[in-house]
Coordinates of C-alpha atoms in Angstrom, one line a residue:
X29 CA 179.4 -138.5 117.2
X30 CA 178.5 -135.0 118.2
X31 CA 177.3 -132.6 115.9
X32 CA 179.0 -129.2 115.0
X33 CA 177.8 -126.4 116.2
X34 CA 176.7 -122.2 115.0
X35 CA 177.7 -119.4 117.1
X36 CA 174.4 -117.4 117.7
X37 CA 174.3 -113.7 118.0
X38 CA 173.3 -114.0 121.4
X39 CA 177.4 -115.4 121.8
X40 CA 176.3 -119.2 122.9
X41 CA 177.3 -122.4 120.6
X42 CA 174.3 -124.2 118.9
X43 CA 174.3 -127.5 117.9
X44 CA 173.5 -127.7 113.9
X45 CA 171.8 -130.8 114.7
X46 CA 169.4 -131.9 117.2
X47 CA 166.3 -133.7 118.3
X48 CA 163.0 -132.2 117.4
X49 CA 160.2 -133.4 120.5
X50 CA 157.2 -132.7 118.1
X51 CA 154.7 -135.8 118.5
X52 CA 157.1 -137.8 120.4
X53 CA 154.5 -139.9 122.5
X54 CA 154.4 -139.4 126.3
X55 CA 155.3 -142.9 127.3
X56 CA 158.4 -143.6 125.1
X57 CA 159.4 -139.6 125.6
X58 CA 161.8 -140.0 128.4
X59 CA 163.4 -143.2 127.0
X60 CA 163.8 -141.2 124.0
X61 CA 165.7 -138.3 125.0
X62 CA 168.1 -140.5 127.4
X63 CA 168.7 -143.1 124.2
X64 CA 169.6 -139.7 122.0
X65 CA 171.7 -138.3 124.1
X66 CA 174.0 -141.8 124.2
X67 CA 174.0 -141.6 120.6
X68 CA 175.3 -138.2 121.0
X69 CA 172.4 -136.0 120.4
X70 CA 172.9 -132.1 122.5
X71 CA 170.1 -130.3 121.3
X72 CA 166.4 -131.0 121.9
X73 CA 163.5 -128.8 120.7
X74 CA 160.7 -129.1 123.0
X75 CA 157.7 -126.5 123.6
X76 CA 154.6 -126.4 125.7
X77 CA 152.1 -127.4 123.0
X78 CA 153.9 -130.8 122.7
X79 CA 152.7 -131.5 125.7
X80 CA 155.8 -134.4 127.1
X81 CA 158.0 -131.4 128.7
X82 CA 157.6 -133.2 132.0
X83 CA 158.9 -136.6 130.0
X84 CA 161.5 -135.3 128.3
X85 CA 163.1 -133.8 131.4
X86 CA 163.2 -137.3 133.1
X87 CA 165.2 -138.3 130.3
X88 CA 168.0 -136.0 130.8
X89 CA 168.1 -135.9 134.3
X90 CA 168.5 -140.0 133.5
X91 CA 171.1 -139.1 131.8
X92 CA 172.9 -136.3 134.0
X93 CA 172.6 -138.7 136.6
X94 CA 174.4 -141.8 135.1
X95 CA 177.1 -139.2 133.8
X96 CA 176.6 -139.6 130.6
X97 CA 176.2 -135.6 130.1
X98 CA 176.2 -132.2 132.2
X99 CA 173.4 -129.8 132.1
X100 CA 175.8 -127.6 130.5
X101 CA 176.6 -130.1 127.6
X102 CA 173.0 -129.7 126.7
X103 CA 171.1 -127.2 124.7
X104 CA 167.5 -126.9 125.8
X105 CA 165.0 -125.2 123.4
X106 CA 161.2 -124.1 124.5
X107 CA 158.8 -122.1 122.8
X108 CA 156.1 -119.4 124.2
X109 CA 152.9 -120.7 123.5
X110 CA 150.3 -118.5 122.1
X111 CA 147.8 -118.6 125.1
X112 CA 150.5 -115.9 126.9
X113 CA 151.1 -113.6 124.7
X114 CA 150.8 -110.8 127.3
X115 CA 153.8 -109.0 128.9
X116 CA 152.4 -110.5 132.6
X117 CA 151.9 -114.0 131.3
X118 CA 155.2 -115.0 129.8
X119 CA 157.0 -115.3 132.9
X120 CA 155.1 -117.2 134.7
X121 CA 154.5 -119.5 132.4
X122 CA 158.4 -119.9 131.4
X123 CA 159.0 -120.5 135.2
X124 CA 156.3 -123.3 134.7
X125 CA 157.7 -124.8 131.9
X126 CA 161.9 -125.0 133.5
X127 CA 160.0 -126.9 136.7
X128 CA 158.9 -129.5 134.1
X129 CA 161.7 -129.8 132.0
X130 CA 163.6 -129.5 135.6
X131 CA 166.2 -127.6 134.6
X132 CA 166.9 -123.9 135.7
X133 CA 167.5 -122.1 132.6
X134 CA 166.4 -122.4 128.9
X135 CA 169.4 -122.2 126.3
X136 CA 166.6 -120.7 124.1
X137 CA 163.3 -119.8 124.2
X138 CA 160.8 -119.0 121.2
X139 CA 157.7 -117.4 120.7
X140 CA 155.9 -120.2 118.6
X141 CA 153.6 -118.3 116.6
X142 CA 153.1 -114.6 115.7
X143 CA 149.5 -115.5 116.9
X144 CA 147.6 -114.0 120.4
X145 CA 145.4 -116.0 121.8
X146 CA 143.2 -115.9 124.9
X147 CA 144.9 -117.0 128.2
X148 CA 143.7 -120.4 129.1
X149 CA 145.0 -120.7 133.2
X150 CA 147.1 -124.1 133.3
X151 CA 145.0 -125.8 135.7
X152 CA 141.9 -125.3 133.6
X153 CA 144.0 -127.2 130.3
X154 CA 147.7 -127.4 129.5
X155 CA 148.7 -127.3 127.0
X156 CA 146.0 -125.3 126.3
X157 CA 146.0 -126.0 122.7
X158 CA 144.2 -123.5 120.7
X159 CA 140.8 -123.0 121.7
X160 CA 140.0 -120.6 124.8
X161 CA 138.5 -121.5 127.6
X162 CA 135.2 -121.3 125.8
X163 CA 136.4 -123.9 123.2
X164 CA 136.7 -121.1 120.6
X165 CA 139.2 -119.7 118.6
X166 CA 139.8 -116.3 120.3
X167 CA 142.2 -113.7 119.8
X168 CA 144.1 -111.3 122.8
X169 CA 145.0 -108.1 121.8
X170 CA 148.7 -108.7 122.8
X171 CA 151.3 -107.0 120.3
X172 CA 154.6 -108.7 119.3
X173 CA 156.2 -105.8 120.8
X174 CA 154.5 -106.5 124.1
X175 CA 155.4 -110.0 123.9
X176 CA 158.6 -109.5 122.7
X177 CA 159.8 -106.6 125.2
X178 CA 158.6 -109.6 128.0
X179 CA 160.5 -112.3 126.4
X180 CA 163.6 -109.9 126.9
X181 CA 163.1 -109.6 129.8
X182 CA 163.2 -113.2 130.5
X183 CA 167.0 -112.8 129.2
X184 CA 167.9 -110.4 131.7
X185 CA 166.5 -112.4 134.3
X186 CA 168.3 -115.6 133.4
X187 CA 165.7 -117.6 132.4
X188 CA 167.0 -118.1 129.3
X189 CA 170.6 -117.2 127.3
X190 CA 168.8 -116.7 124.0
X191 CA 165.2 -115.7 122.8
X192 CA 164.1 -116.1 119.2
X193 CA 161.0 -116.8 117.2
X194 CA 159.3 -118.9 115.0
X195 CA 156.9 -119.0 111.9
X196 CA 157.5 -115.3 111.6
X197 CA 157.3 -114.0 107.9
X198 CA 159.9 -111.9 106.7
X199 CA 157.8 -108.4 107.2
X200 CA 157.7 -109.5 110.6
X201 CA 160.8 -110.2 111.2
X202 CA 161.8 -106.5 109.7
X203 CA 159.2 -105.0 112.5
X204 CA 160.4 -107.0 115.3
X205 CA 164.2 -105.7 114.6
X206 CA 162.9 -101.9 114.5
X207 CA 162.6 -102.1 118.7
X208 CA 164.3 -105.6 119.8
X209 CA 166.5 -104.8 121.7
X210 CA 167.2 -108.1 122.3
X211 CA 167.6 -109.5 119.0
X212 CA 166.9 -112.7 118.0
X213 CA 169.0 -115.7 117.7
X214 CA 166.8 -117.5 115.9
X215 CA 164.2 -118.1 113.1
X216 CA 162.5 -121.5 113.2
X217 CA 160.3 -122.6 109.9
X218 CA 159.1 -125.3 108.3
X219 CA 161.8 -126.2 105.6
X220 CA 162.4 -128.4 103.0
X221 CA 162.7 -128.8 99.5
X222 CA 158.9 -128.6 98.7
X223 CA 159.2 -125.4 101.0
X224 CA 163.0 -123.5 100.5
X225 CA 161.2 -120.2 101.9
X226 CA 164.2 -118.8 100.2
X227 CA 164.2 -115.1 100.9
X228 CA 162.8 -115.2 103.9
X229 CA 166.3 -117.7 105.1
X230 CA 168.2 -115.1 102.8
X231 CA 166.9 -111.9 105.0
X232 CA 167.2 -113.5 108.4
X233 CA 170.8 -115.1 107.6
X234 CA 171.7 -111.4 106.4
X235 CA 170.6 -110.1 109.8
X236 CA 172.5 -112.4 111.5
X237 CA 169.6 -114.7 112.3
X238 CA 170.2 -118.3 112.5
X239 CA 167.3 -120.3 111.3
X240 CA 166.3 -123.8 112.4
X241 CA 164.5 -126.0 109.3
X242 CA 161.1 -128.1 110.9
X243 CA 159.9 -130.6 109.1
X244 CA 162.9 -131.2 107.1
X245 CA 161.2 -134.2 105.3
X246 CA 158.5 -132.5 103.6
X247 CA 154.7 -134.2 103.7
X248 CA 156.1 -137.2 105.6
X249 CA 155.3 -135.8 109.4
X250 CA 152.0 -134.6 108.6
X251 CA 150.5 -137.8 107.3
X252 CA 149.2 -138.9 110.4
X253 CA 147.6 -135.7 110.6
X254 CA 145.8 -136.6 107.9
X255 CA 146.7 -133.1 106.1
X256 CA 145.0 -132.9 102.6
X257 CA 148.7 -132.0 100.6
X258 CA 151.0 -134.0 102.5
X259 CA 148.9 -137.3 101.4
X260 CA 148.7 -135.9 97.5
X261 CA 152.1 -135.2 97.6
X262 CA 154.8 -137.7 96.7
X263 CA 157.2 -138.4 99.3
X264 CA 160.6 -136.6 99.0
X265 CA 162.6 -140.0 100.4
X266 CA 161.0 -141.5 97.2
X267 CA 162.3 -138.6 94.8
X268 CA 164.6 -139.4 91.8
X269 CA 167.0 -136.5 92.5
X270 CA 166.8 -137.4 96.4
X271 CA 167.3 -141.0 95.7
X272 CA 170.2 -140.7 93.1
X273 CA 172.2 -138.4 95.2
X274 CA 171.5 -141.2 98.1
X275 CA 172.7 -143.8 96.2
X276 CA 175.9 -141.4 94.8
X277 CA 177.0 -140.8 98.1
X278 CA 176.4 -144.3 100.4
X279 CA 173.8 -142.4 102.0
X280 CA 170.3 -142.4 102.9
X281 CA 167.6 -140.3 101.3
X282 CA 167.0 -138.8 105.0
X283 CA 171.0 -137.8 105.3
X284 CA 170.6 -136.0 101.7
X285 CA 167.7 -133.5 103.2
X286 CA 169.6 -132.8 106.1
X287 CA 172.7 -132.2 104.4
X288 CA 171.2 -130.1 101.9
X289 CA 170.3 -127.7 105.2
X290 CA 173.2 -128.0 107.0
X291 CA 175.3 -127.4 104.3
X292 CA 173.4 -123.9 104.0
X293 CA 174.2 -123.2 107.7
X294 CA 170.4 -124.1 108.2
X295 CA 170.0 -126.4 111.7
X296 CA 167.8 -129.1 111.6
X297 CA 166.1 -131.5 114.4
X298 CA 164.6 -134.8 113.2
X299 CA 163.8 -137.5 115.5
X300 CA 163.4 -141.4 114.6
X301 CA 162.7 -143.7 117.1
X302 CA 164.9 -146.3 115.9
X303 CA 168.5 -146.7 116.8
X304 CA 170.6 -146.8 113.0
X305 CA 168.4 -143.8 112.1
X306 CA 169.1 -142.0 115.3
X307 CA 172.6 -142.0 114.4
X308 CA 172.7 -141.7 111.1
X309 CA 170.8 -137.8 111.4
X310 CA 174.0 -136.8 113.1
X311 CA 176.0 -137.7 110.7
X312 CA 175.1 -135.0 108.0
X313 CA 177.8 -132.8 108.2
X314 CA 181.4 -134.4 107.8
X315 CA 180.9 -134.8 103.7
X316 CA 179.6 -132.1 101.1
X317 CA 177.0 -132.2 98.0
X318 CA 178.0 -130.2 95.2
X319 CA 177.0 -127.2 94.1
X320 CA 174.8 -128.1 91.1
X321 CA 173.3 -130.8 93.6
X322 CA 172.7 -128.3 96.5
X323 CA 171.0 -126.3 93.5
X324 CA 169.0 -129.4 91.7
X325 CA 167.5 -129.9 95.5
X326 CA 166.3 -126.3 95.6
X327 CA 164.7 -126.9 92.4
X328 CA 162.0 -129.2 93.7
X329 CA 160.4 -125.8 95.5
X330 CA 156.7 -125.9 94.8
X331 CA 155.5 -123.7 97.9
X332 CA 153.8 -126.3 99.7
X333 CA 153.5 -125.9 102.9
X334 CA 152.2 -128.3 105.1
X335 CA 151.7 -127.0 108.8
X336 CA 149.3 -124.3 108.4
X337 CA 146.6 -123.2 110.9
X338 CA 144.3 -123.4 107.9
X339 CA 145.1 -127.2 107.5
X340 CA 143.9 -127.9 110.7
X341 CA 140.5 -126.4 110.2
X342 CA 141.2 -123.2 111.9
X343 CA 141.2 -119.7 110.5
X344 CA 144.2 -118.1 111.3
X345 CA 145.9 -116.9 107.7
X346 CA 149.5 -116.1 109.1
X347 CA 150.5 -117.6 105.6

């Protein structure tokens, strides 16, 4: 099954659903990618802090070469890490990243954070994560607008069809669209019904911004993580409202989170590493919820977020 896709205001067709690359482990990365895309999986969300671009490449030229897809069935996502933010290093560093993914051109390309830090050169640590070269938290004075007016240029270039940006509040957003003049194609957020970020997804669908849900199942990727409110917080798979609506409709509590996006036009990228599940977060699309359900999901909004800088122990209050 193959998952419906969004036109994006760039012009190119985006796959509602697809698979997200965050913490997938570098030795099951490749195997990954080439079992999703037999299962019919198009999209996959990588970006240099995940650190298996490399892996994840070898799975899809595995599967370009067995002709199971073409390069231009797929829809490759990266993001712009924050270690070059400045006009001269995004380049570069995109060129970097298409050699490891082996591909020649990015469908889209994101800046990951609104956040500037200090280049860190590749060969000293990549990813760089987000210490400097010092092993401190340090800011560059790189603007959006500097970062931005680079990432366009990436566009003209080729490099990639589409730019777009993530974890970008709603005031930021509004700034960014005073001098893009490549606009966006996309908003990417954490997203679920403990987070429905709801005017923020209003403003950026009203400018024609398509945004991409993270973290659709709430606490449950950032226990590992060990992050303070996603172990206090009960799990949204174990949810009365979640659970009933599972049960109404044959479905699992995972399909009911991801329908209750896509049904909003919102795009969404799990990942499971087992087979049933794999296919079963495609199909999220083909039936409905109903209105009062769509509504009694939104509900559960408490304005937890879960990945925050300040979980992590850094000090970087984007939120």
């Amino acid at each position: 099954m193959a998952s419906p896709t969004v036109k994006l205001n760039s012009g190119y067709d985006m796959p509602l659903v697809g698979f997200g690359l965050w913490k997938v482990n570098n030795d099951t990365c490749a195997d990954q990618i080439y079992h999703a895309i037999k299962a019919g999986y198009r999209l996959f969300d990588g970006a240099c802090d995940y650190g298996n671009e490399v892996e994840a490449g070898r799975g899809i030229a595995r599967a370009i070469e067995e002709g199971i897809v073409k390069r231009e069935e797929l829809f490759i996502v990266s993001k712009l890490w924050n270690s070059f933010h400045e006009g001269d290093r995004v380049e570069p560093i995109c060129r970097k990243q298409l050699a490891d993914w082996g591909i020649d051109y990015f469908d889209l390309y994101m800046v990951h954070f609104p956040i500037a830090l200090k280049y860190v050169d590749p060969a000293v640590r990549y990813p760089p994560g987000w210490s400097s070269e010092n092993d401190k938290l340090e800011f560059s004075n790189a603007t959006i607008q500097e970062t931005w007016t680079a990432m366009e240029s990436l566009v003209d270039k080729k490099f990639t069809r589409s730019i777009g940006v993530s974890n970008f509040s709603a005031q930021l957003l509004m700034d960014l669209l005073r001098y893009a003049r490549v606009r966006p194609a996309t908003l990417q957020v954490e997203h679920h019904p403990y987070l429905t970020q709801t005017r923020l997804v209003e403003y950026a669908q009203k400018e024609g911004i398509t945004v991409t849900a993270y973290s659709s199942f709430g606490p449950l990727s950032f226990l590992e993580l060990d992050v303070k409110n996603a172990v206090d917080t009960p799990p949204l798979f174990e949810h009365n409202t979640i659970k009933s609506l599972a049960e109404k409709y044959g479905k699992t509590p995972a399909q009911v989170l991801l329908r209750w996006a896509t049904q909003r036009g919102i795009a969404v990228i799990p990942k499971s590493n087992d087979p049933t599940r794999l296919s079963q977060n495609l199909e999220v699309t083909g039936w409905d919820l109903e209105k009062t359900e769509l509504e009694a999901i939104s509900s559960l909004d408490k304005g937890l977020r879960f990945n925050d800088p300040l979980g992590y122990g850094l000090y970087v209050p984007i939120f």
